[in-house]
Every structure is written in structure tokens, then in C-alpha cells.
Coordinates of C-alpha atoms and ligand atoms in Angstrom, one line a residue:
M11 CA 4.3 25.9 -58.8
F12 CA 5.5 22.5 -59.9
I13 CA 8.6 22.8 -57.7
G14 CA 6.5 23.7 -54.7
R15 CA 4.2 20.7 -55.2
W16 CA 7.3 18.5 -55.7
L17 CA 8.9 19.8 -52.5
R18 CA 5.7 19.2 -50.5
T19 CA 5.4 15.6 -51.8
M20 CA 9.0 15.0 -51.0
V21 CA 8.7 16.4 -47.4
I22 CA 5.5 14.4 -46.8
G23 CA 7.3 11.3 -48.2
V24 CA 10.3 11.8 -46.0
L25 CA 8.1 12.5 -42.9
G26 CA 6.1 9.4 -43.7
L27 CA 9.2 7.3 -44.0
L28 CA 10.5 8.7 -40.7
A29 CA 7.2 7.9 -39.0
L30 CA 7.3 4.4 -40.5
D31 CA 10.8 4.2 -39.2
I32 CA 9.8 5.2 -35.7
T33 CA 6.9 2.7 -35.7
I34 CA 9.2 -0.1 -37.0
A35 CA 11.7 0.9 -34.3
L36 CA 9.0 0.7 -31.6
A37 CA 7.3 -2.4 -33.0
L38 CA 7.1 -5.1 -30.4
T39 CA 6.7 -8.8 -31.2
D40 CA 3.9 -10.6 -29.4
E41 CA 6.4 -12.2 -27.1
E42 CA 7.9 -8.8 -26.2
M43 CA 4.4 -7.3 -25.7
N44 CA 3.5 -10.0 -23.2
K45 CA 6.8 -9.6 -21.4
A46 CA 6.4 -5.8 -21.3
K47 CA 2.8 -6.1 -20.0
G48 CA 4.1 -8.3 -17.2
I49 CA 6.9 -5.9 -16.2
F50 CA 4.5 -2.9 -16.4
F51 CA 2.0 -4.7 -14.1
N52 CA 4.7 -5.6 -11.6
R53 CA 6.9 -2.4 -11.6
C54 CA 5.1 0.5 -13.1
A55 CA 1.3 0.3 -13.0
G56 CA 1.1 1.0 -9.2
C57 CA 2.5 4.5 -9.6
H58 CA 1.6 5.4 -13.2
G59 CA -1.7 3.6 -13.6
T60 CA -2.7 0.8 -16.0
L61 CA -3.9 3.5 -18.5
R62 CA -0.7 5.4 -17.6
K63 CA -2.6 8.6 -16.7
G64 CA -0.4 9.1 -13.6
A65 CA -1.0 9.1 -9.8
T66 CA 2.0 8.7 -7.5
G67 CA 4.1 9.0 -10.7
P68 CA 3.4 11.3 -13.6
E69 CA 1.3 10.7 -16.7
I70 CA 3.3 8.5 -19.2
T71 CA 0.8 7.9 -22.0
D72 CA 2.2 7.6 -25.5
T73 CA 0.7 11.0 -26.4
K74 CA 2.2 12.7 -23.4
L75 CA 5.7 11.3 -24.1
K76 CA 5.4 12.3 -27.7
S77 CA 4.4 15.9 -26.7
K78 CA 7.5 16.1 -24.6
N79 CA 9.7 14.8 -27.4
Y80 CA 10.8 11.8 -25.3
N81 CA 12.5 9.1 -27.3
T82 CA 13.6 5.6 -26.4
D83 CA 17.0 6.7 -25.2
I84 CA 15.6 9.4 -22.9
I85 CA 13.0 7.1 -21.4
K86 CA 15.6 4.4 -21.0
A87 CA 17.7 6.8 -19.0
F88 CA 14.8 7.4 -16.6
I89 CA 14.1 3.7 -16.1
T90 CA 17.9 3.0 -15.6
N91 CA 18.7 5.8 -13.2
G92 CA 15.4 6.8 -11.6
T93 CA 14.3 10.4 -10.9
G94 CA 14.6 12.9 -8.1
G95 CA 10.8 12.6 -7.6
G96 CA 11.1 9.1 -6.1
M97 CA 11.1 6.8 -9.1
P98 CA 13.6 4.0 -8.4
G99 CA 16.5 3.5 -10.8
F100 CA 15.3 0.1 -11.9
V101 CA 18.5 -1.0 -13.7
K102 CA 20.8 0.6 -11.2
M103 CA 19.0 -1.3 -8.4
G104 CA 19.2 -4.6 -10.3
L105 CA 15.4 -4.9 -10.7
L106 CA 15.5 -4.7 -14.5
T107 CA 18.2 -5.5 -17.1
A108 CA 19.3 -3.0 -19.7
D109 CA 17.4 -5.0 -22.3
E110 CA 14.3 -4.9 -20.2
A111 CA 14.7 -1.1 -19.8
D112 CA 14.9 -0.8 -23.6
L113 CA 11.8 -3.0 -24.0
M114 CA 9.8 -0.9 -21.5
A115 CA 11.0 2.4 -23.1
R116 CA 9.5 1.2 -26.4
F117 CA 6.4 -0.3 -24.7
V118 CA 5.4 3.0 -23.2
Q119 CA 5.6 4.8 -26.6
V120 CA 2.8 2.6 -28.0
P121 CA -0.9 3.0 -26.7
P122 CA -1.6 1.0 -23.5
P123 CA -3.3 -2.3 -23.9
I124 CA -6.6 -2.2 -21.9
P125 CA -7.1 -5.2 -19.5
P126 CA -10.5 -6.9 -19.4
E127 CA -13.3 -6.1 -17.0
R128 CA -14.2 -8.5 -14.2
S129 CA -17.8 -9.5 -13.2
L130 CA -19.0 -11.2 -10.1
A131 CA -19.4 -14.4 -12.2
D132 CA -15.7 -14.2 -13.2
M133 CA -14.8 -13.9 -9.5
E134 CA -17.0 -16.8 -8.5
E135 CA -15.2 -19.1 -11.0
T136 CA -12.0 -18.6 -9.1
W137 CA -13.5 -19.0 -5.6
K138 CA -12.1 -22.0 -3.7
L139 CA -13.6 -22.9 -0.3
V140 CA -10.7 -25.0 0.9
V141 CA -12.2 -25.7 4.4
P142 CA -16.0 -24.9 4.8
V143 CA -16.8 -22.7 7.8
D144 CA -18.6 -25.5 9.7
K145 CA -15.6 -27.8 9.3
R146 CA -13.1 -25.3 10.8
P147 CA -12.0 -25.7 14.5
K148 CA -14.4 -24.6 17.1
K149 CA -11.6 -23.4 19.3
P150 CA -7.8 -22.7 18.9
M151 CA -6.0 -26.1 18.3
H152 CA -2.8 -24.9 19.9
K153 CA -1.7 -23.1 23.1
R154 CA 0.2 -20.3 21.4
N155 CA -0.6 -16.6 22.0
I156 CA -2.4 -15.7 18.7
D157 CA -2.6 -12.0 19.6
N158 CA 1.1 -11.7 19.4
F159 CA 1.5 -13.7 16.1
F160 CA 3.1 -11.8 13.2
G161 CA 2.1 -12.5 9.6
V162 CA 5.0 -11.7 7.3
V163 CA 4.7 -11.3 3.6
L164 CA 7.4 -13.2 1.8
R165 CA 7.0 -11.3 -1.4
D166 CA 8.9 -13.2 -4.0
A167 CA 8.2 -16.6 -2.5
G168 CA 4.4 -15.9 -2.8
K169 CA 4.0 -17.0 0.8
A170 CA 3.0 -15.6 4.2
A171 CA 5.1 -16.8 7.2
I172 CA 3.2 -16.9 10.6
I173 CA 5.7 -16.3 13.4
D174 CA 5.0 -16.6 17.1
G175 CA 5.9 -13.2 18.5
D176 CA 6.5 -14.6 22.0
T177 CA 8.9 -17.5 21.1
K178 CA 10.0 -16.1 17.7
E179 CA 9.4 -19.6 16.2
L180 CA 8.1 -20.1 12.7
V181 CA 4.6 -21.6 13.1
S182 CA 3.8 -22.1 9.4
T183 CA 4.2 -20.8 5.9
V184 CA 1.1 -20.5 3.7
D185 CA 0.9 -20.1 -0.1
I186 CA -0.8 -16.8 -0.8
G187 CA 0.3 -16.0 -4.4
L188 CA 3.1 -14.1 -6.1
A189 CA 3.9 -10.5 -5.3
T190 CA 1.4 -10.5 -2.4
H191 CA 1.1 -7.0 -1.1
I192 CA -0.4 -6.9 2.4
L193 CA -2.1 -8.8 5.2
R194 CA -4.9 -7.5 7.4
V195 CA -6.5 -9.2 10.5
S196 CA -10.1 -10.0 11.0
A197 CA -12.1 -8.1 13.7
T198 CA -12.0 -11.1 16.0
G199 CA -8.3 -11.7 15.5
R200 CA -8.8 -15.2 14.2
Y201 CA -8.0 -14.8 10.5
F202 CA -5.4 -13.2 8.4
Y203 CA -6.6 -11.9 5.0
S204 CA -4.0 -11.4 2.3
I205 CA -4.3 -9.4 -0.9
G206 CA -2.0 -9.9 -3.9
R207 CA -1.2 -7.4 -6.6
D208 CA -3.1 -9.8 -8.9
G209 CA -6.2 -9.3 -6.9
R210 CA -6.1 -12.7 -5.2
A211 CA -7.4 -12.8 -1.6
V212 CA -6.5 -15.6 0.7
L213 CA -8.0 -16.4 4.2
I214 CA -5.7 -18.0 6.8
D215 CA -7.2 -19.6 9.9
L216 CA -5.0 -19.0 13.0
W217 CA -7.0 -21.5 15.1
M218 CA -5.7 -24.4 13.1
E219 CA -2.9 -26.4 14.7
K220 CA -0.8 -25.2 11.8
P221 CA -2.4 -22.1 10.4
D222 CA -3.4 -22.6 6.8
K223 CA -5.4 -21.4 3.9
V224 CA -9.2 -22.0 4.3
A225 CA -10.5 -20.0 1.3
E226 CA -9.4 -18.0 -1.7
V227 CA -10.7 -15.9 -4.6
Q228 CA -9.4 -13.7 -7.3
A229 CA -11.5 -10.6 -7.1
C230 CA -9.7 -8.2 -9.5
T231 CA -6.8 -8.3 -11.9
E232 CA -4.9 -5.7 -9.9
A233 CA -5.4 -4.8 -6.2
R234 CA -3.6 -3.4 -3.2
S235 CA -6.1 -3.4 -0.3
I236 CA -8.4 -5.5 1.8
D237 CA -10.1 -5.0 5.1
V238 CA -12.8 -6.5 7.2
S239 CA -16.1 -5.3 8.8
K240 CA -15.3 -4.4 12.5
Y241 CA -18.6 -3.1 13.8
K242 CA -20.7 -4.6 16.6
G243 CA -23.5 -2.6 18.1
P244 CA -27.2 -1.6 17.8
K245 CA -27.1 -2.1 14.0
G246 CA -26.0 -5.7 14.3
N247 CA -22.9 -7.9 14.8
F248 CA -20.7 -7.5 11.8
L249 CA -17.5 -8.8 13.3
D250 CA -15.8 -10.8 10.5
K251 CA -19.1 -10.7 8.5
Y252 CA -17.7 -9.0 5.4
A253 CA -14.4 -8.6 3.8
V254 CA -13.9 -5.8 1.3
I255 CA -11.3 -5.8 -1.5
G256 CA -10.3 -2.6 -3.2
C257 CA -9.1 -2.9 -6.8
Y258 CA -6.7 -0.9 -8.9
W259 CA -8.1 -2.7 -12.0
P260 CA -10.9 -2.9 -12.8
P261 CA -11.5 0.2 -10.7
Q262 CA -14.1 -1.2 -8.3
F263 CA -14.6 -2.7 -4.8
I264 CA -16.0 -6.0 -3.9
I265 CA -17.9 -7.0 -0.7
L266 CA -17.4 -10.7 0.2
D267 CA -18.9 -13.0 2.7
G268 CA -16.1 -12.7 5.4
K269 CA -15.5 -16.3 6.3
P270 CA -16.2 -18.4 3.1
L271 CA -14.8 -15.4 1.1
K272 CA -17.6 -15.8 -1.5
P273 CA -18.0 -12.5 -3.5
L274 CA -21.4 -10.9 -2.9
K275 CA -21.4 -7.5 -4.5
V276 CA -19.3 -5.4 -6.8
V277 CA -19.4 -1.6 -7.1
S278 CA -17.5 0.4 -9.7
T279 CA -15.5 3.4 -8.6
R280 CA -15.2 5.0 -12.0
S281 CA -16.4 8.5 -11.4
F282 CA -15.7 12.2 -11.7
S283 CA -12.9 14.2 -10.1
Y284 CA -13.8 16.3 -7.1
D285 CA -12.3 19.5 -8.5
T286 CA -12.7 19.7 -12.3
N287 CA -15.6 17.2 -12.5
E288 CA -13.9 15.3 -15.3
F289 CA -14.6 11.6 -15.9
I290 CA -11.9 9.3 -14.6
N291 CA -12.0 5.8 -16.1
E292 CA -9.2 4.6 -13.9
A293 CA -10.4 5.8 -10.5
R294 CA -8.6 3.2 -8.4
V295 CA -9.2 2.1 -4.8
A296 CA -6.1 2.7 -2.7
A297 CA -6.1 2.4 1.1
M298 CA -9.1 1.1 2.9
I299 CA -9.9 1.2 6.6
A300 CA -12.7 -0.2 8.6
S301 CA -14.6 1.9 11.1
H302 CA -14.8 0.5 14.7
R303 CA -17.7 2.8 15.6
D304 CA -20.0 2.5 12.5
P305 CA -20.8 -0.3 10.0
E306 CA -18.5 1.3 7.5
I307 CA -15.5 0.7 5.4
I308 CA -13.7 3.9 4.3
L309 CA -11.9 3.9 0.9
N310 CA -9.7 6.2 -1.0
V311 CA -10.8 6.7 -4.6
K312 CA -7.3 7.7 -5.6
E313 CA -7.5 9.7 -8.8
S314 CA -10.9 11.3 -8.0
G315 CA -9.9 12.8 -4.7
Y316 CA -13.0 11.5 -2.9
M317 CA -13.0 9.4 0.3
W318 CA -15.9 7.0 0.2
F319 CA -17.7 5.9 3.4
V320 CA -19.5 2.7 2.5
D321 CA -22.2 1.6 5.0
Y322 CA -22.4 -2.2 4.6
S323 CA -25.3 -2.7 7.1
D324 CA -27.8 -3.2 4.2
L325 CA -26.1 -4.6 1.0
D326 CA -29.3 -4.2 -1.1
N327 CA -29.5 -0.5 -0.2
L328 CA -25.9 0.4 0.0
K329 CA -25.3 3.9 1.4
I330 CA -22.1 5.6 0.2
S331 CA -21.1 9.1 1.4
Q332 CA -18.4 10.8 -0.8
V333 CA -16.2 13.3 0.9
A334 CA -14.3 15.7 -1.3
T335 CA -10.6 15.9 -0.2
E336 CA -7.7 16.0 -2.6
R337 CA -6.6 14.0 -5.6
F338 CA -4.2 11.0 -5.6
L339 CA -5.2 9.6 -2.2
H340 CA -2.9 6.8 -1.4
D341 CA -2.2 5.4 2.1
G342 CA -2.9 6.4 5.7
G343 CA -4.8 5.4 8.9
W344 CA -6.6 6.6 12.0
D345 CA -5.5 9.1 14.6
A346 CA -5.2 7.7 18.2
T347 CA -8.9 8.1 19.0
K348 CA -10.0 6.4 15.7
R349 CA -12.3 9.3 14.9
Y350 CA -10.2 11.1 12.3
V351 CA -9.1 9.4 9.0
M352 CA -5.7 10.8 7.8
M353 CA -4.7 9.9 4.3
A354 CA -1.8 11.0 2.0
A355 CA -2.7 12.8 -1.2
N356 CA 0.9 12.2 -2.1
M357 CA 1.2 14.0 -5.4
R358 CA -0.3 17.0 -3.7
N359 CA 2.3 16.8 -0.9
K360 CA -0.6 16.8 1.7
M361 CA -2.3 14.7 4.3
V362 CA -6.0 15.1 4.3
I363 CA -8.0 14.8 7.5
V364 CA -11.7 13.7 7.5
D365 CA -13.9 13.5 10.6
S366 CA -15.5 10.0 10.4
H367 CA -18.4 11.1 12.7
T368 CA -19.5 14.1 10.6
K369 CA -18.1 12.7 7.3
K370 CA -16.5 16.1 6.5
Q371 CA -13.0 17.1 5.7
V372 CA -11.7 19.1 8.7
G373 CA -8.1 19.8 7.6
Q374 CA -5.3 19.4 5.2
V375 CA -1.6 19.4 6.2
E376 CA 1.2 20.3 3.8
T377 CA 3.8 17.9 5.1
G378 CA 6.6 17.7 2.5
I379 CA 7.3 16.1 -0.9
K380 CA 5.2 13.0 -1.4
P381 CA 4.1 11.9 2.1
H382 CA 4.0 8.1 2.5
P383 CA 2.9 7.1 6.0
G384 CA 1.8 3.4 5.5
R385 CA -0.8 3.4 8.3
G386 CA 1.1 6.3 10.0
A387 CA 2.1 6.9 13.6
N388 CA 0.4 8.5 16.6
W389 CA 2.1 9.5 19.9
V390 CA 1.9 12.1 22.6
D391 CA 4.4 14.9 22.3
P392 CA 5.4 16.5 25.6
K393 CA 4.7 20.0 24.3
Y394 CA 2.0 19.6 21.6
G395 CA 0.0 16.7 23.0
P396 CA -1.3 14.0 20.7
V397 CA 0.4 14.2 17.3
S398 CA 0.5 12.1 14.1
A399 CA 3.2 11.8 11.5
T400 CA 4.5 10.8 8.1
P401 CA 7.9 10.4 6.4
H402 CA 8.2 11.2 2.7
L403 CA 9.1 9.5 -0.6
G404 CA 10.4 12.8 -2.1
E405 CA 12.6 14.1 0.7
G406 CA 14.4 13.1 3.9
L407 CA 11.8 14.5 6.3
L408 CA 9.5 13.2 9.1
T409 CA 6.7 15.7 9.7
A410 CA 4.4 15.6 12.8
W411 CA 1.1 17.5 13.1
G412 CA -1.3 18.1 16.0
S413 CA -4.1 15.6 16.0
D414 CA -6.1 16.4 19.1
P415 CA -8.7 19.1 18.1
K416 CA -10.5 18.8 21.5
G417 CA -7.5 19.0 23.9
H418 CA -5.1 21.0 21.8
P419 CA -7.2 22.9 19.2
Q420 CA -4.4 25.5 18.6
H421 CA -2.2 22.7 17.1
A422 CA -4.9 20.6 15.4
W423 CA -4.0 19.8 11.8
K424 CA -0.9 22.1 11.9
V425 CA 2.7 21.0 11.5
V426 CA 4.3 21.1 14.9
R427 CA 7.6 19.3 14.3
K428 CA 10.0 18.4 11.4
Y429 CA 12.8 15.9 11.8
E430 CA 15.5 15.5 9.2
L431 CA 16.0 11.9 8.0
L432 CA 19.0 10.5 6.0
G433 CA 17.3 11.0 2.7
G434 CA 14.0 10.4 0.8
G435 CA 12.5 7.2 -0.3
S436 CA 10.7 6.5 3.0
L437 CA 7.7 4.2 2.9
F438 CA 6.8 3.5 6.5
I439 CA 6.8 4.9 10.0
K440 CA 5.6 3.3 13.2
A441 CA 4.8 4.1 16.9
H442 CA 2.9 2.3 19.6
P443 CA 1.0 3.7 22.6
K444 CA 3.6 2.1 24.9
S445 CA 6.7 2.8 22.8
T446 CA 9.4 5.2 23.7
H447 CA 10.5 5.8 20.1
V448 CA 9.0 6.5 16.7
W449 CA 10.7 4.6 13.9
A450 CA 11.1 5.4 10.2
E451 CA 12.9 3.8 7.2
H452 CA 14.1 4.8 3.8
A453 CA 13.3 1.7 1.7
L454 CA 13.3 3.3 -1.7
N455 CA 16.4 5.5 -1.3
P456 CA 18.9 4.7 -4.0
E457 CA 21.9 4.8 -1.7
P458 CA 22.6 1.5 0.1
K459 CA 23.9 3.2 3.2
I460 CA 20.6 5.1 3.5
N461 CA 18.2 2.4 2.4
R462 CA 19.8 0.0 5.0
S463 CA 19.3 2.4 7.8
V464 CA 16.5 3.3 10.2
C465 CA 16.0 6.5 12.2
V466 CA 14.2 6.9 15.5
V467 CA 12.8 9.9 17.4
D468 CA 12.9 9.8 21.2
I469 CA 9.3 10.6 22.2
K470 CA 10.5 12.0 25.6
K471 CA 13.3 14.1 24.0
P472 CA 11.5 15.6 21.1
D473 CA 14.0 18.4 20.5
D474 CA 16.8 15.9 19.9
K475 CA 17.8 15.0 16.3
P476 CA 16.7 11.5 15.3
K477 CA 19.2 8.7 15.9
C478 CA 20.0 6.7 12.7
W479 CA 22.1 3.6 12.1
E480 CA 22.7 0.9 9.5
V481 CA 20.8 -2.3 10.4
T482 CA 22.2 -4.5 7.7
D483 CA 25.0 -4.9 5.1
H484 CA 22.7 -6.5 2.5
G485 CA 19.3 -5.9 0.9
R486 CA 17.3 -2.9 2.1
I487 CA 15.2 -2.1 5.2
T488 CA 11.4 -1.9 4.8
H489 CA 8.4 -1.9 7.0
L490 CA 8.4 -1.6 10.8
E491 CA 6.0 -3.3 13.3
Y492 CA 5.8 -3.5 17.0
N493 CA 4.9 -6.5 19.1
K494 CA 1.7 -6.5 21.0
A495 CA 3.3 -5.0 24.2
G496 CA 5.0 -2.2 22.2
D497 CA 8.4 -3.0 23.7
E498 CA 9.9 -4.7 20.6
M499 CA 10.4 -3.3 17.1
W500 CA 10.5 -5.8 14.2
V501 CA 12.3 -4.6 11.1
S502 CA 12.5 -6.4 7.7
V503 CA 15.7 -6.8 5.8
W504 CA 14.2 -7.0 2.3
D505 CA 16.5 -9.3 0.3
K506 CA 16.4 -12.7 -1.5
Q507 CA 17.7 -14.2 1.8
G508 CA 16.1 -11.8 4.1
E509 CA 16.1 -11.3 7.9
I510 CA 13.9 -9.9 10.6
V511 CA 15.8 -7.8 13.1
I512 CA 14.2 -7.3 16.5
Y513 CA 15.1 -4.4 18.7
D514 CA 14.4 -3.5 22.3
D515 CA 12.4 -0.3 21.8
K516 CA 13.6 1.3 25.0
T517 CA 17.4 0.6 24.8
L518 CA 17.5 0.4 21.0
K519 CA 19.7 -2.7 21.4
E520 CA 19.4 -5.5 19.0
K521 CA 17.7 -8.5 20.6
Q522 CA 17.6 -11.1 17.9
R523 CA 17.8 -11.8 14.2
I524 CA 15.3 -14.2 12.7
K525 CA 16.9 -16.0 9.7
G526 CA 16.2 -19.1 7.6
D527 CA 16.0 -20.4 4.1
W528 CA 12.3 -19.7 4.2
L529 CA 12.7 -16.0 4.9
I530 CA 12.7 -14.9 1.2
T531 CA 12.1 -11.2 0.6
P532 CA 10.2 -10.3 3.8
T533 CA 8.3 -7.0 3.3
G534 CA 5.2 -6.2 5.4
K535 CA 4.8 -7.7 9.0
F536 CA 1.5 -7.5 10.7
N537 CA 1.1 -8.1 14.4
V538 CA -2.4 -9.7 15.0
Y539 CA -3.3 -7.5 18.0
N540 CA -2.0 -4.2 16.6
T541 CA -3.5 -4.7 13.1
M542 CA -6.9 -5.9 14.5
N543 CA -7.1 -2.8 16.7
D544 CA -5.4 -0.3 14.4
I545 CA -2.5 0.4 16.8
Y546 CA 0.3 2.5 15.3
Ligands
DHE14 FE1 2.3 -0.8 -0.9 C1 0.3 -0.3 1.9 C2 0.0 0.8 -2.8 C3 4.6 -0.6 -3.5 C4 4.4 -2.8 0.9 N1 0.5 0.1 -0.5 C5 -0.2 0.2 0.7 C6 -1.4 0.8 0.5 C7 -1.5 1.1 -0.8 C8 -0.3 0.7 -1.5 C9 -2.7 1.8 -1.5 C10 -2.5 1.0 1.6 C11 -3.3 -0.2 1.7 C12 -4.3 -0.1 2.8 O1 -4.0 0.4 3.9 O2 -5.5 -0.5 2.6 N2 2.3 0.0 -2.8 C13 1.2 0.5 -3.4 C14 1.5 0.9 -4.7 O3 0.7 1.3 -5.6 C15 3.0 0.8 -4.9 C16 3.5 2.2 -4.7 C17 3.5 0.4 -6.2 C18 3.1 -1.0 -6.7 O4 3.4 -1.3 -7.8 O5 2.5 -1.7 -5.9 C19 3.3 0.0 -3.7 N3 4.2 -1.6 -1.2 C20 4.9 -1.4 -2.3 C21 6.2 -2.0 -2.2 O6 7.1 -2.1 -3.1 C22 6.2 -2.7 -0.9 C23 7.3 -2.1 -0.1 C24 6.5 -4.2 -0.9 C25 5.7 -4.9 -1.9 O7 4.5 -5.0 -1.8 O8 6.2 -5.4 -2.8 C26 4.8 -2.3 -0.4 N4 2.3 -1.4 1.0 C27 3.3 -2.3 1.5 C28 2.9 -2.6 2.9 C29 1.8 -1.9 3.2 C30 1.4 -1.2 2.0 C31 3.8 -3.5 3.8 C32 1.0 -1.9 4.5 C33 1.6 -0.9 5.5 C34 1.0 -1.0 6.9 O9 1.7 -0.9 7.9 O10 -0.3 -1.2 7.0

């Protein structure tokens, strides 16, 4: 009896000491905690979520890791080497040091700190109207062809470069904030809107002699998307009237006055999942796309699996239609007719297709492991008619499906072609109504030979294998964009000292390399005409 009690006390004591030991081993100083929060925000939150419940990456809450018996060494190995599922090897790729991997391995074993909420008043405090709307030029102050301007995100410089697509000259560089994610173009083609990972939006006026910032606001603490009202019709003229920002944290979207960029209305996207009806605190806004036919912005509420159609024609009586699709909606775009919205539910290996006229899901296409289309690509296949396509993060595959339910109903929303790429890790694909090729990259593939290569499919010879070649001997290739005419392809070499390589789309011959001290880590490139009109 006594020995039994003694043994129990001893065991509890030893376990207690062990637990204390683990806690001490994990304990982070305030300085470490702040550093880890910063790294998590920059490198991890996008895929795993701020609350670490998982999306493009799996759930990595402290309780989940504990239930899998993962310790600091195991987690460090994942962070160092990456995983087959598409997580980059952060240490191997030189993005984190071994010490930082150790810090992050300890950080994810303690409960996640919850960032603050953000009200309209908080946003207003950050709103800067640099040039009031009535003080802006009344007409373009230069003779350049704005339609063929390219806005290039210089990620680590916190700038956007505006390049004249006709002359290939740098027109200006504008401060837009660190780790800026993407640019979008206003409905009239006059403004670039940028959105940063830190939720900061900047408006750039392309009519100025030297295009520059005219307004900015920090709408959320974490964001990935922005778009602009593009409707003009019987319900009113909404061209450039509103900008909409989609936030990762807090999970919400904000409608702003389009030209001064003053925040007007904030709507939470915290909601229930479409399938199990469980409450999702971190229901983030991923891709957003403006309708050209209706006064609507369409947004992916990632974790819930709903696509929201937000009718902005009456802000006091906002109408939102919620279309159930599939969980973990990420990126995507229109089909060639701009009737069907095609978005990747990437952790479900599917593209979901929603008819924007009826606001109903009309199809799901199982394309491969983790589709990641960017905006996607549309072209006409000689055998199957209009098709759309995505490459994949999880495997070296480009999959095309029929996207013309009227003309080719037998192929609609069915896989019609599969092309083998060099490997997984693809982020983007691009085509153009006038192009002769479809282009794809492998930006996140761990092998330099692969992540420095592009592959192209010849639209006229769809049975041929893709042609692939190495574009660069440094950095990695990311994001592809056509010029307005669709006869040049612009490719980013994503490196500290980056390049933009321009190819003739027909001959696939290199035409020019744009270089310069200012070309620091170029990522996304957005042609004004193509972005404004959703041409891809
Ligand atoms: Fe992106 C689009 C989210 C990492 C460059 N990216 C998108 C979209 C989303 C998204 C939701 C669609 C926006 C839209 O259309 O409204 N991106 C995320 C992430 O969560 C992720 C995976 C991880 C993160 O932590 O941010 C991520 N993205 C990256 C990058 O690392 C890239 C290559 C460079 C960068 O930003 O540092 C990058 N994402 C881009 C680009 C687009 C994009 C260039 C727009 C593609 C287009 O052609 O429209």
C-alpha cells in the first residue's frame, strides 16, 4: 500500500520534472518571441494560418504537434528540408538560418499568440491622402502608352517598379511597403492598387508625369488581395468607385472609397464551414475578383469553402450570396468569357467552378496535387475547344479542362489534357488570346535546375510534350506575364539582383533582359491592359 503510493508520487514527480524540463527547453525570451512572431508572419502564416489550424499547409497547433509526438528536432528537420507536400526547405534554400529553424521549432510548440482585431477607426488612423483627388492630373501628363505599362513588385525592396512595356524603360519606382504581395489595376486603367502582406494598400496614379503614390491605408494586419469595382451599367457607374481589400487577419474584407482610399465599411468573414457547419474563427479572404457584368466582387472565404458574391451597389444594404464549393479556396480567375469563376481548393486537389450568372457551383475538377493557377490560363485547344488550366504545387503536372459548356458541353469541367512538367512547386501559368504558347514555371521546386526553368505548351501542337529550358543561372523563376499584344512573355528572375527576361512568344527566342540595381527581387508583374481586362 505504502510502496504503491510512494511509487505513484515518484512517477508523478518525475513526469512533473520532465514536463517542467520541456517547458524550460521551449521557453522563449521576449526577444525570441518577437523574432519568431515576425518569421511566422513572413514565412509560415500564409499556408498554416495565424492560429495554425492549417489551409495550404497542415494544422500545426501546439496540441496537434504534441499529439503526433513531434519534438524540436523533428520539427526542425521539416523546416530545414521541407516536405514532399510542397513546403519549402527554408534552411536548405537559405531563407532561414539553422538557429532560426530551432527558434521556430520551439515557437510552434507553444500556443499561438493571437493578434489584435482591427476596426474602421484603426484603419482611418493610418489613412494618408497624399494627393487629394481634385489635385490630381486631369489628363495623362506624359505621352507613354499606359495600357502597356507593367507594374513589377520588388518584394524585398518594398517598391513597385513601373516599366514602359513599349520602350522597356523604367518609368518610376514607388515605395509600397515591405513584402508587398500583388498589384491590381483600376477599372479605367489609370491606377495601380498594391496590397502588402501587412495589409497596407497603396494607390499609384499612372497619369502623373512620374507615376507615384497618391493615397495609402493599412486595412488589416495581414492581407493578400485587393480588387476594384468594374461595373458600369443600368445600376450605375462604379468604375474605380470602390476598392475592396481581403484580409487574412483579422478575417474580414473592407470596402474603400476607390480614389481617396478612405475605408468605408468592414465586414467579418468569420463563419461556419460549408460541410460540417463548424465555426471557423480564422476564415480568411484569399483571392478576390471583380465582376465586369454585375456590381459584384467575388471572394474566396478560404477555410469555410464558400465563395461570397458581394453586391456593392448599396453599401447600407449589402447583399451577399454565399455559394458552397470546397474548403481551402485559394487562387484562380475567370474563364475566357468571364462568366465562370474557377478557383483552386488546393488542399482538396480540385478546381471549383461557379457560374457567376446563376451563382451556383456547376462543376469541380480533380486536377492533381495542390493546384495553384495564379489567375490561370485560357486558350482554344484544336480538339477540345476553349480550355482552362492549372499547374500544381505538389507534382510536376499541368492539367487542362474544358471550359465551354455551351459549345463543347461534353468536355465542360472535365480534364482533357495532362502535360508533364519538370517537377512540382509551380505557382503560375499564363496564356493570352493572341499567344501561341502557354507558359508555366516551378518557382518553389527545391532543385535549382528546375526552379530556374520554364516550360511551354504549343497551342497549335497540343499532342507534343512541353518544351522546357533553363532561363537563368541564379535565383529562381517566378510569375509570367504577357504584354498587351500577347506576343511577348515577361519572366521574373527572383533574386536579390533580379532580372526580367523577355521572350518572343512565337519563336521562343530571348529578346531582352531588363537589369539594374533597382531590380531587387522582382516577383509579380502586372500588365495594365491585361490585368484591367482579366486577360490570361
Ligand atoms: Fe501569393 C496571388 C496567397 C506566397 C506572389 N497569392 C495570390 C493570391 C493569394 C495568394 C490568395 C490570389 C490573390 C487574388 O487574386 O486576389 N501567396 C499567398 C499565400 O498565402 C502564400 C502561399 C504564402 C504567403 O505567406 O504569402 C503566397 N505569393 C507567394 C509568394 O511567395 C510569391 C511568389 C511572392 C511573394 O509575394 O513574396 C507570391 N501571389 C503572388 C502573385 C500573385 C499571387 C504574383 C498574383 C498572380 C496573378 O497573376 O494575378
